[in-house]
Coordinates of C-alpha atoms and ligand atoms in Angstrom, one line a residue:
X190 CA 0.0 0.0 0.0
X191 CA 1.7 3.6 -1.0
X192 CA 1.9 5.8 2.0
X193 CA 0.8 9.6 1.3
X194 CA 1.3 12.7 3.8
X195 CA -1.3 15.3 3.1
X196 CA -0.4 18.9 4.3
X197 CA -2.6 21.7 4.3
X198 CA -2.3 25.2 4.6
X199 CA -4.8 28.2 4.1
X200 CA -8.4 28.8 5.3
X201 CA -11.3 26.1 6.1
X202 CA -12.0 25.7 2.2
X203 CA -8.2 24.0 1.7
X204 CA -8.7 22.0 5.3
X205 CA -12.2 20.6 3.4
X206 CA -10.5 20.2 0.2
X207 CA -7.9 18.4 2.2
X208 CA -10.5 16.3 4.1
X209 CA -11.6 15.1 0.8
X210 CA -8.6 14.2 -0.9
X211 CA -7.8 12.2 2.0
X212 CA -11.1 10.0 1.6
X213 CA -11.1 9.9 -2.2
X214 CA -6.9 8.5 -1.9
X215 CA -8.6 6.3 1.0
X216 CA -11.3 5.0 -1.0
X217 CA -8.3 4.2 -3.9
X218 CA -6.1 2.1 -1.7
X219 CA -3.5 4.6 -0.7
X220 CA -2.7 4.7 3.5
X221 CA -2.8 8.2 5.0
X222 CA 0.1 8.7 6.8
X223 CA 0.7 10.9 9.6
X224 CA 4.3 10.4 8.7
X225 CA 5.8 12.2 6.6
X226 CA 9.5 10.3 6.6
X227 CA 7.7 7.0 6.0
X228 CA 5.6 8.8 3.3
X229 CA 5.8 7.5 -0.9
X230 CA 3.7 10.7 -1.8
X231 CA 4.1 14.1 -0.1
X232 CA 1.0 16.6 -1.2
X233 CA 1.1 19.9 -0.2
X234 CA -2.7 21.5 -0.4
X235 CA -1.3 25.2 -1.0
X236 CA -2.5 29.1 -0.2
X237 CA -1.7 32.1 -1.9
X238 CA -3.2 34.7 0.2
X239 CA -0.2 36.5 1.3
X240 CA 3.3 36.2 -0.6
X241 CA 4.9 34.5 2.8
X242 CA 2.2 31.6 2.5
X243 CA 4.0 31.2 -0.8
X244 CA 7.3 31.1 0.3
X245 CA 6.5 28.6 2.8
X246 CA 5.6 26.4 0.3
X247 CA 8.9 26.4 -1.2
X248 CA 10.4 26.3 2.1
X249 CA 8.6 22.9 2.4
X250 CA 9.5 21.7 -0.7
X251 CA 13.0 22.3 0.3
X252 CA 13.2 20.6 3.6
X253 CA 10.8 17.7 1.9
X254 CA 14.0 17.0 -0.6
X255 CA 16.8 17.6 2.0
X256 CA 15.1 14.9 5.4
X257 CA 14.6 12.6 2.2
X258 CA 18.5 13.0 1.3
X259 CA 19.5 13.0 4.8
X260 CA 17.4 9.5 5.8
X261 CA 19.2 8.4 2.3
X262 CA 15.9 7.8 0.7
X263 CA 14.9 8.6 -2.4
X264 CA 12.7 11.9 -2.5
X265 CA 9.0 10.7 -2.2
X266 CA 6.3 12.0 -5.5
X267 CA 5.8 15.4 -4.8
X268 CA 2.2 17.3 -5.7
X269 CA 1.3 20.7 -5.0
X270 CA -2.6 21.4 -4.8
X271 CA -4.8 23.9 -3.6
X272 CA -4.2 28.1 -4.7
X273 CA -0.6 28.4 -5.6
X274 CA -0.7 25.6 -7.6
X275 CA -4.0 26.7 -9.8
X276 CA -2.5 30.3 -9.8
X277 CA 1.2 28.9 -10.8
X278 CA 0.3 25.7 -12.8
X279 CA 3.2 24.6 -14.8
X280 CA 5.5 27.5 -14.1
X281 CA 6.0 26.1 -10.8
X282 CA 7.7 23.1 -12.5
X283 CA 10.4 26.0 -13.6
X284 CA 10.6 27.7 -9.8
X285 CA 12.0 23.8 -8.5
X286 CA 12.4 20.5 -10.3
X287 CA 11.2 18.3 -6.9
X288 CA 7.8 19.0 -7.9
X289 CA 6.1 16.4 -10.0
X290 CA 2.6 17.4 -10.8
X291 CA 0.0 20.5 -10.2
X292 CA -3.5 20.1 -9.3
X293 CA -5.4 23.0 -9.5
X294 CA -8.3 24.0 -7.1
X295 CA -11.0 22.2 -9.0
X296 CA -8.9 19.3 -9.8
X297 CA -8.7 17.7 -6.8
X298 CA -11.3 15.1 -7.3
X299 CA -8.5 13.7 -9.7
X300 CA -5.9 13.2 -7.3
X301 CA -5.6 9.4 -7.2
X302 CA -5.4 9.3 -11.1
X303 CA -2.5 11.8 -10.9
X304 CA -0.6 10.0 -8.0
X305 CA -1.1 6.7 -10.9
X306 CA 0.2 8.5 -13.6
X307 CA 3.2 9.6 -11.6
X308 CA 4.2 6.5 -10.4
X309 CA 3.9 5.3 -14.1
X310 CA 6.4 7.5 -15.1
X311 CA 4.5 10.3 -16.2
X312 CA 6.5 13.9 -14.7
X313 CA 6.1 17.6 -14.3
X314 CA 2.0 17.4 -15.2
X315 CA -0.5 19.7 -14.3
X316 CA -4.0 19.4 -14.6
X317 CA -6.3 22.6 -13.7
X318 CA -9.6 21.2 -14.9
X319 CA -12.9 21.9 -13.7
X320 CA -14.7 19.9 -11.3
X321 CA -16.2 16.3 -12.5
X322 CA -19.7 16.3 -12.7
X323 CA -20.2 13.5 -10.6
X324 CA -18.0 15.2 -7.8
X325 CA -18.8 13.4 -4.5
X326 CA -18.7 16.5 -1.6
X327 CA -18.9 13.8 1.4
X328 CA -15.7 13.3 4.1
X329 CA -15.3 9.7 5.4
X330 CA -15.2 9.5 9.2
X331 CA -11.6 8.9 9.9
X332 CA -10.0 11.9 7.6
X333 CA -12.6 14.3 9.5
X334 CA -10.2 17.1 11.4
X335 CA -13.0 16.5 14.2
X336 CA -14.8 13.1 14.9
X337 CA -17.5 15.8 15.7
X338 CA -17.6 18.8 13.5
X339 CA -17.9 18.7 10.0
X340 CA -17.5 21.3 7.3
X341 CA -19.8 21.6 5.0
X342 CA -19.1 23.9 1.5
X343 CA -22.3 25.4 0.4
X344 CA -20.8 28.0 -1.8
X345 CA -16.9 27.9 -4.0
X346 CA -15.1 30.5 -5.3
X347 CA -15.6 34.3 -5.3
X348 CA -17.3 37.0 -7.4
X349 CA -16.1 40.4 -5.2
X350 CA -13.0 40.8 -7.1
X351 CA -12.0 43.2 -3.7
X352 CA -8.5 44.8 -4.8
X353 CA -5.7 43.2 -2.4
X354 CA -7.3 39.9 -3.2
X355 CA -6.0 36.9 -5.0
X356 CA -9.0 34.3 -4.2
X357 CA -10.9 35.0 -7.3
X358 CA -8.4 34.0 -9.0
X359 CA -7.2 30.6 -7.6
X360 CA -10.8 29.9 -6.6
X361 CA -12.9 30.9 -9.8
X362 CA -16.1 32.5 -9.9
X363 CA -18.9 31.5 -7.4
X364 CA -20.9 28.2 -7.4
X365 CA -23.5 27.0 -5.1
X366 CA -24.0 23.4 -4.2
X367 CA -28.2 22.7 -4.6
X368 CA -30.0 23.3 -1.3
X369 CA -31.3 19.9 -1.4
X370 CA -27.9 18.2 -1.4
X371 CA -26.7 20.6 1.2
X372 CA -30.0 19.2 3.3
X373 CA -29.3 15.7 2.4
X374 CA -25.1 15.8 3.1
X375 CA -26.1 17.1 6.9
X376 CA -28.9 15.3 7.6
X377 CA -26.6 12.3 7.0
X378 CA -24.4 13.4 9.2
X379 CA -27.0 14.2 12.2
X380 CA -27.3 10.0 11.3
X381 CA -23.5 9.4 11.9
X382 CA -23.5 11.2 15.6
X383 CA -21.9 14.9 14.0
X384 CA -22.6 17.2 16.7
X385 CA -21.7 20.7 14.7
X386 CA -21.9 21.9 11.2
X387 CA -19.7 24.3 9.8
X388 CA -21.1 26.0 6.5
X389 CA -18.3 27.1 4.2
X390 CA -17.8 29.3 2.0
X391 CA -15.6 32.3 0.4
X392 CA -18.6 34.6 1.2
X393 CA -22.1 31.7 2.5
X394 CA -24.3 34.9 2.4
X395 CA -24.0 35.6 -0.9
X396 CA -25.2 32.1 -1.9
X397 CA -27.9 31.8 -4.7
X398 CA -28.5 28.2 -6.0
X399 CA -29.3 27.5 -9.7
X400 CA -33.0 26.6 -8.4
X401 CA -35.3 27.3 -5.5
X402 CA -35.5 23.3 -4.3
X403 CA -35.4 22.5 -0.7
X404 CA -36.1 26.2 0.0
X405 CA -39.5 27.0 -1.2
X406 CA -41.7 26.9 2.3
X407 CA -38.5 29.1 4.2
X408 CA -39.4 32.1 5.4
X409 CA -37.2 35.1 4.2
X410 CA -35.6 37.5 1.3
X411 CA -32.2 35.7 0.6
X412 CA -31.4 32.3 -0.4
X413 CA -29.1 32.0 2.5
X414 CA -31.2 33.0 5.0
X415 CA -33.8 30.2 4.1
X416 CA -30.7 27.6 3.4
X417 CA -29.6 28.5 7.2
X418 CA -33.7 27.4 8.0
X419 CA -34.0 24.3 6.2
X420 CA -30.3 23.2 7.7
X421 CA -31.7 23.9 11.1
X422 CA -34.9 22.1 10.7
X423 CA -32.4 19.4 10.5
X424 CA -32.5 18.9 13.9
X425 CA -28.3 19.3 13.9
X426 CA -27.6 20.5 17.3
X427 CA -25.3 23.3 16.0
X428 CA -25.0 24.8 13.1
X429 CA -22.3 27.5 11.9
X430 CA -21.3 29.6 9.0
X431 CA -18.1 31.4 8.0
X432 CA -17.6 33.8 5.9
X433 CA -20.4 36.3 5.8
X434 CA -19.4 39.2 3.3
X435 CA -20.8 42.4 4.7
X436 CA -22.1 43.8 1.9
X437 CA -24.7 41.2 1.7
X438 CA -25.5 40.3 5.7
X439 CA -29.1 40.7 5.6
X440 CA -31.6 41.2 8.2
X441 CA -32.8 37.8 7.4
X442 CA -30.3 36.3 8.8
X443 CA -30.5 38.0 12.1
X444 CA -33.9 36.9 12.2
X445 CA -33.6 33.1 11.3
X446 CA -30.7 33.2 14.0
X447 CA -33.3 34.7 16.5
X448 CA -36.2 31.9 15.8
X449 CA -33.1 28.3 15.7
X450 CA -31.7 27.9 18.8
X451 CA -29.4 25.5 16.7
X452 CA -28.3 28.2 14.6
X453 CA -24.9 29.4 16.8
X454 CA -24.7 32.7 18.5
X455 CA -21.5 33.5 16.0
X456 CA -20.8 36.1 13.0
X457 CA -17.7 36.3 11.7
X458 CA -18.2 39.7 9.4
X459 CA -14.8 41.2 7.8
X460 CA -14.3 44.6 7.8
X461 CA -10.8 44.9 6.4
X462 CA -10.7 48.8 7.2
X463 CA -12.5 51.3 9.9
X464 CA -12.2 54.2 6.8
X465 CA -14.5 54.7 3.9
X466 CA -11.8 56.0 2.0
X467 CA -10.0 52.9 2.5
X468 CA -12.9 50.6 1.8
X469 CA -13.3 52.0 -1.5
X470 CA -9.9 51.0 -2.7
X471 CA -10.4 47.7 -2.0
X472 CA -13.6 47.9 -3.4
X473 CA -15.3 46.3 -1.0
X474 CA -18.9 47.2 -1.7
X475 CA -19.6 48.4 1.9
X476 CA -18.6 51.7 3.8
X477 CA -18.4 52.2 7.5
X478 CA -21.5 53.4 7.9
X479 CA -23.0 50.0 6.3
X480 CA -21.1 48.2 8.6
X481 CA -22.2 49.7 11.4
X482 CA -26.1 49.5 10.5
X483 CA -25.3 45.4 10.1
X484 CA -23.8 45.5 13.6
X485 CA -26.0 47.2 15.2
X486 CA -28.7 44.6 14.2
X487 CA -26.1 41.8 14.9
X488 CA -25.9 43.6 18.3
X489 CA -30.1 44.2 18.8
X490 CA -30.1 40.4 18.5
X491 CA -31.9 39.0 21.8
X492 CA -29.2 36.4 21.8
X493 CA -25.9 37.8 22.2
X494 CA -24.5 36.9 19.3
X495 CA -20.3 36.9 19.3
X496 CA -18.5 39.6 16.3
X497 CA -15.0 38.1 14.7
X498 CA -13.8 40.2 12.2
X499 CA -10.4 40.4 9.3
X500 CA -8.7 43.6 9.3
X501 CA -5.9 44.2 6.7
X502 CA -3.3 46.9 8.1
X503 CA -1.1 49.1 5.6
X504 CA -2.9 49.0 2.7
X505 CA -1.7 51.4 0.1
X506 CA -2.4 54.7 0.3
X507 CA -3.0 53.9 4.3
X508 CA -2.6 57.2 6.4
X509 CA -2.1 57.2 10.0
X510 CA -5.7 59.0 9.9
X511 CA -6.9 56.0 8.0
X512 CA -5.8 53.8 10.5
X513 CA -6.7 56.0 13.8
X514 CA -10.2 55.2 11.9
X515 CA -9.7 51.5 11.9
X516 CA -9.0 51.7 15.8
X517 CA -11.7 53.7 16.5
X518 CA -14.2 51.0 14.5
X519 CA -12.5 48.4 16.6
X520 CA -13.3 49.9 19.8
X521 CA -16.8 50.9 19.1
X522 CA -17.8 47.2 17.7
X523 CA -15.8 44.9 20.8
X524 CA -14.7 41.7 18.7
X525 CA -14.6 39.0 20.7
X526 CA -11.3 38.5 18.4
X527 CA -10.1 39.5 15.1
X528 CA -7.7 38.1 12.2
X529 CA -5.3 41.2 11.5
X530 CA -3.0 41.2 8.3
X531 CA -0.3 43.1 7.1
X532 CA -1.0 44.2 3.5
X533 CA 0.9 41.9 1.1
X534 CA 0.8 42.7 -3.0
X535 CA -0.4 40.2 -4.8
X536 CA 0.9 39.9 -8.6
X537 CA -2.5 40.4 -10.6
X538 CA -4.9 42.1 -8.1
X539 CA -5.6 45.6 -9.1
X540 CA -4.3 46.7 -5.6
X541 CA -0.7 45.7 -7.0
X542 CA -0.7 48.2 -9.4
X543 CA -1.0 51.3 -6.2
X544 CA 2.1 52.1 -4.7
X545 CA 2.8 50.0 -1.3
X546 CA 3.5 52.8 0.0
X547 CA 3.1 52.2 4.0
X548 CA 6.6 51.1 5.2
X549 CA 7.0 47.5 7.0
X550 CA 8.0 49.0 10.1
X551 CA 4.9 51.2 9.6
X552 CA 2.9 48.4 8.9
X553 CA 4.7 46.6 11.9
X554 CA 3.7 48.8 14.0
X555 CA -0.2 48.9 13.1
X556 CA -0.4 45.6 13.2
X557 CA 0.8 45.9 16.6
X558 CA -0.9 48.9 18.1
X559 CA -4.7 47.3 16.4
X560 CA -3.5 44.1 18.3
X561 CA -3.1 45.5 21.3
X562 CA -6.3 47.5 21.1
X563 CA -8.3 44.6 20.0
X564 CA -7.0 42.0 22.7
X565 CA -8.0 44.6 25.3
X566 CA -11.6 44.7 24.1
X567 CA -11.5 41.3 24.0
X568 CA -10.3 40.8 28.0
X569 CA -13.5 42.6 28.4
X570 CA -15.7 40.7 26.4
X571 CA -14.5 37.3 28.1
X572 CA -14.7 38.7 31.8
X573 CA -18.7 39.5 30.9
X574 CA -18.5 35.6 30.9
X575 CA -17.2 34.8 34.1
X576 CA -19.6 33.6 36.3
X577 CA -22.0 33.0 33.5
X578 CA -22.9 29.2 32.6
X579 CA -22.4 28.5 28.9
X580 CA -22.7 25.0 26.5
X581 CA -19.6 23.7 25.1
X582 CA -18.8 21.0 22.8
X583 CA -16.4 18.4 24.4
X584 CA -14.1 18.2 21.5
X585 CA -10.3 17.2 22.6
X586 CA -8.2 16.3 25.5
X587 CA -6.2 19.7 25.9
X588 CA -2.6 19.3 24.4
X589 CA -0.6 20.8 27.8
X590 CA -3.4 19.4 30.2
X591 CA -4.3 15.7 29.5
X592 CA -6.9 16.2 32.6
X593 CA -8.5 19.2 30.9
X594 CA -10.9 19.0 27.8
X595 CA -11.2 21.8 25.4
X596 CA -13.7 22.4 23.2
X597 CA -15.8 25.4 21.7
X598 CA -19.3 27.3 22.9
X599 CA -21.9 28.0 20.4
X600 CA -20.3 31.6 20.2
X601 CA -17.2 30.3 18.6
X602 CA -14.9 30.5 21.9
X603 CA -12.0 28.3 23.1
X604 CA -13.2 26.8 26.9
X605 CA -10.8 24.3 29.0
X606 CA -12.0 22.6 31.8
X607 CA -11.5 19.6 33.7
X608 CA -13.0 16.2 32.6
X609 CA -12.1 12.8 31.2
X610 CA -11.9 11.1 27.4
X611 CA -16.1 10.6 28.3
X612 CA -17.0 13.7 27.9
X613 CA -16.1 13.9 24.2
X614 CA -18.4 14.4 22.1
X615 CA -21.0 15.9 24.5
X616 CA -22.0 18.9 24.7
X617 CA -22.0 20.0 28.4
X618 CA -22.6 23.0 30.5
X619 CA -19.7 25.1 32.0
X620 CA -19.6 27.3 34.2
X621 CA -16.7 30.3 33.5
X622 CA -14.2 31.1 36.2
X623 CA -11.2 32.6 34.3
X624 CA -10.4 34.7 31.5
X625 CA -7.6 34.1 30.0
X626 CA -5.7 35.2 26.5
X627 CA -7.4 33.2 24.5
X628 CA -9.2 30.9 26.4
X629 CA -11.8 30.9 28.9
X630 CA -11.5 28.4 31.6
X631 CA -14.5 26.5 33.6
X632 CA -16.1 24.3 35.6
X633 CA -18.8 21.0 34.5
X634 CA -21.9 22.2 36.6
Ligands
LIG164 N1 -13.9 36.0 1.7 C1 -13.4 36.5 2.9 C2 -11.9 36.4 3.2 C3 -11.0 35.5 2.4 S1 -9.3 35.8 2.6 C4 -13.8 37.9 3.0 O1 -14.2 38.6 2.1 O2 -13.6 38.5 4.1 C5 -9.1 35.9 4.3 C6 -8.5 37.2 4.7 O3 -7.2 37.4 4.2 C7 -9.2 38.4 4.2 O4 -10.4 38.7 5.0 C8 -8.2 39.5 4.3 O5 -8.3 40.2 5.6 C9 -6.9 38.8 4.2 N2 -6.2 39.1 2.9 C10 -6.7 38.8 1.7 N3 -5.8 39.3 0.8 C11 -4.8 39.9 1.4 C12 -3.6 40.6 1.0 N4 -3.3 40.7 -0.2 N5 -2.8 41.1 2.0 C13 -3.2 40.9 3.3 N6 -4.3 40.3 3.8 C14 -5.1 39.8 2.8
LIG165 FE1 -11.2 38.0 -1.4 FE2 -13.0 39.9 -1.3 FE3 -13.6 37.6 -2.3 FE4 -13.2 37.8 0.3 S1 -14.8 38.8 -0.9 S2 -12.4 36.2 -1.0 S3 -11.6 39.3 0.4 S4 -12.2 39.0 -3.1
LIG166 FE1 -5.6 30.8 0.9 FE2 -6.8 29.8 -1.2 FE3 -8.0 29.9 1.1 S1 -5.5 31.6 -1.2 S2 -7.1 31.7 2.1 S3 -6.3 28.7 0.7 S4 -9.0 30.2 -0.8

C-alpha cells in the first residue's frame, strides 16, 4: 500500500479540500500517513493569500527533498494542490524540479489518477480542470479534522474581485451546491452522531443556488437566510457559518438566527478597514457606515451573538488617519477576536498596481498597536462571561493538560476545563471562572 502525507495550509475551504482528498486516496487504496519520513507521496494543499504563504511552500518543498536526502531515501512524488498551484500551474515546474505534478483547485477530485500516472512515469503534469460532474462533496469519518464537526461547502469561489485579493483567481467565480444536497449531506451526518456543522464558504451569504429546491416553504428574502432554515430544521444540534461578506448580511439572517436555537450565536463579518476611503480602494462594496447598520442589528439580537472580524493593516495609500479610523471601529464594535494582516501585493490584483507605500516598520507597528487594542476589548468581552454558565462542545483532551478537555461554545470561543476522554463528544454545561488570553476556563456544573 503507498503511503501519502497530506499537508494543508490556508483557510477552512483548503482543510475541506484536504478532508476530501484524504477520503477519495482512501477509497483508492493509498494509506494516510501521519508520517511524513515513511511517506511515498508528499501533497502539499497550498495558499496564496499573502506572498509569505507562498514562500513557505517552497520552504517545504525544500526541507521535503533535504530529510529525504539525509534518511538516504529517495525523494518521495511530490504534488502541490490547492491556490498556488492553480494560480502557478506549470510555471511552478520551472521555480523547482522536486515537484512532480500541479493540481489546481478544481482538480482535486483527480488526485488518485495523478498520483497513478506519476508512479507510471509520467512527470512535471499539471492538470487545472474543472470539477467532475459527478463530484462526490462527502468526508469519510476517519479523515474528519473533528470526529464531531464537519464542514460543510455550500458555496466555491468568489465574485467580489476586492483589490488586495488573489481568491478570485485561484478559486474561480462562485458556485452553489443545490440546497437539497446541502439538506441531504447534513442530515446524514446528524445520522452518523456529528454534533456541529460548519457552512463554508468564500462569502455563504452571498449564496444563490441554480434553483429554488429545498427552499420553497422558508421564510425570508435571501437564499441564505432560508438555506440556514431548512439546515436547522435538520434537527443538527449546531450549526455555523463562515464567511459572511458584509455587503450582503441581511436582516434575514438575524432573524432566522433569532427563531433556531441551533443556529450558533456566532458572526464572523470582515471589515478589512475602519475608513470609507480605505474601503473603496479595496472595493469592498460596503462603507463604515453599512457596517455599522449590520452591527447594530447583529448587536439588537436577543441572543448575544459573538463579532469576529479580518482587518488588513497598511494597505496602500493607508494614512495614519486611516488607521486611527480603523481603531476607532475596533473599539466601538468589541470583537470577541479578530484576524489582523499586514497588506501583502499580490501579482495580478488591481491593488498591486498602487504604490505599497506604507513602510514594514509602519505596517509593523499597526499591526501591533490594532492588536493591542483589539486583545483589550476582547479581556473585556471574556470577563462578561465569568460567572455565567455556557454550552460547550467536548471536542479534545487539551494538548498541555491531558486532565483538561477543550472544546468550543456555540459563540465560537476556546473553553478548557477539567473532565475525562467521556465527555467527548457531548456537549456539556460550563460554568466560566477565568479569562484568559485566548481561552476561557471552567467548571462542569
Ligand atoms: N472571503 C473572505 C476572506 C477570504 S481571505 C472575506 O471577504 O472576508 C481571508 C483574509 O485574508 C481576508 O479577509 C483579508 O483580511 C486577508 N487578505 C486577503 N488578501 C490579502 C492581502 N493581499 N494582504 C493581506 N491580507 C489579505
Ligand atoms: Fe477576497 Fe474579497 Fe472575495 Fe473575500 S470577498 S475572497 S476578500 S475578493
Ligand atoms: Fe488561501 Fe486559497 Fe483559502 S488563497 S485563504 S487557501 S482560498
Amino acid at each position: 500500500m503507498k503511503k501519502v502525507y497530506l499537508e494543508t495550509f490556508g483557510c477552512q475551504m483548503n482543510v475541506s479540500d484536504s478532508e476530501r482528498v484524504a477520503t477519495r486516496l482512501a477509497a483508492d487504496g493509498f494509506e494516510i500517513t501521519p508520517d511524513e519520513a515513511a511517506a511515498d507521496v508528499v501533497l502539499l494543499n497550498t495558499c496564496s493569500v499573502r506572498e509569505k504563504a507562498e514562500h513557505k511552500l517552497f520552504t517545504r518543498i525544500g526541507q521535503v527533498g533535504k530529510a529525504a536526502a539525509d534518511r538516504g531515501d529517495k525523494k518521495p512524488l511530490l504534488g502541490v494542490l490547492g491556490c498556488v498551484a492553480q494560480l502557478e500551474g506549470e510555471t511552478l515546474f520551472g521555480k523547482t524540479p522536486a515537484i512532480d505534478f500541479v493540481l489546481g483547485t478544481r482538480a482535486v477530485g483527480r488526485v488518485s489518477e495523478a498520483i497513478d500516472k506519476a508512479f507510471g512515469g509520467a512527470n512535471q503534469f499539471a492538470d487545472l480542470g474543472e470539477r467532475e460532474a459527478a463530484y462526490d462533496w462527502s468526508v469519510a469519518d476517519a479523515q474528519r479534522h473533528s470526529p464531531y464537526i464537519a464542514f460543510v461547502p455550500i458555496i466555491e469561489g468568489c465574485n467580489k474581485f476586492c483589490t488586495y485579493c488573489i481568491v478570485p483567481f485561484s478559486r474561480g467565480r462562485e458556485k452553489s451546491l443545490p440546497a437539497t444536497e446541502i439538506v441531504q449531506h447534513v442530515l446524514r451526518l446528524r445520522r452518523e452522531g456529528i454534533r456541529e456543522v460548519h457552512l463554508i464558504g468564500q462569502n455563504v451569504n452571498s449564496y444563490r443556488p441554480k434553483t429554488d429546491d429545498g427552499l420553497e416553504n422558508q421564510p425570508g428574502a435571501t437564499p441564505f437566510s432560508k438555506l440556514l432554515r431548512a439546515v436547522a430544521a435538520t434537527g443538527i444540534e449546531r450549526v455555523k457559518f463562515t464567511t459572511s461578506f458584509p455587503r450582503d448580511f441581511h436582516p434575514d439572517i438575524i432573524e432566522a438566527i433569532n427563531e433556531h436555537e441551533n443556529l450558533c450565536n456566532w458572526v464572523h463579518l470582515p471589515v478589512q478597514s475602519g475608513s470609507s476611503r480605505i474601503l473603496k480602494l479595496m472595493r469592498r462594496g460596503h462603507t463604515v457606515e453599512n457596517y455599522l447598520e449590520r452591527i447594530e442589528r447583529i448587536k439588537a439580537s436577543p441572543r448575544r451573538i459573538a463579532l469576529t472580524t479580518d482587518i488588513i493593516v497598511g494597505f496602500p495609500g493607508e494614512t495614519e488617519a486611516d488607521f486611527q479610523a480603523t481603531l476607532d471601529l475596533a473599539e466601538y464594535c468589541q470583537f470577541n477576536s479578530a484576524y489582523i494582516f499586514k497588506y501583502s501585493p499580490r501579482p495580478g490584483t488591481p491593488a498591486f498596481e498602487m504604490p505599497d507605500d506604507v513602510s514594514a516598520a509602519e505596517k509593523t507597528e499597526r499591526f501591533l498597536r490594532l492588536d493591542n487594542l483589539i486583545r483589550f476589548h476582547q479581556q473585556k468581552v471574556f470577563r462578561a462571561y465569568i460567572n455565567q454558565t455556557v454550552e460547550v462542545l467536548a471536542e479534545k483532551i487539551s494538548e498541555k493538560h491531558s486532565n483538561q478537555i477543550s472544546g468550543h461554545t456555540s459563540c465560537q470561543m476556546v473553553v478548557n476545563f477539567e473532565g475525562a476522554a467521556d465527555l467527548l463528544g457531548k456537549i456539556v454545561k460550563v460554568r466560566i471562572l477565568e479569562s484568559k488570553a485566548n481561552t476561557l476556563y471552567g467548571k462542569i456544573c
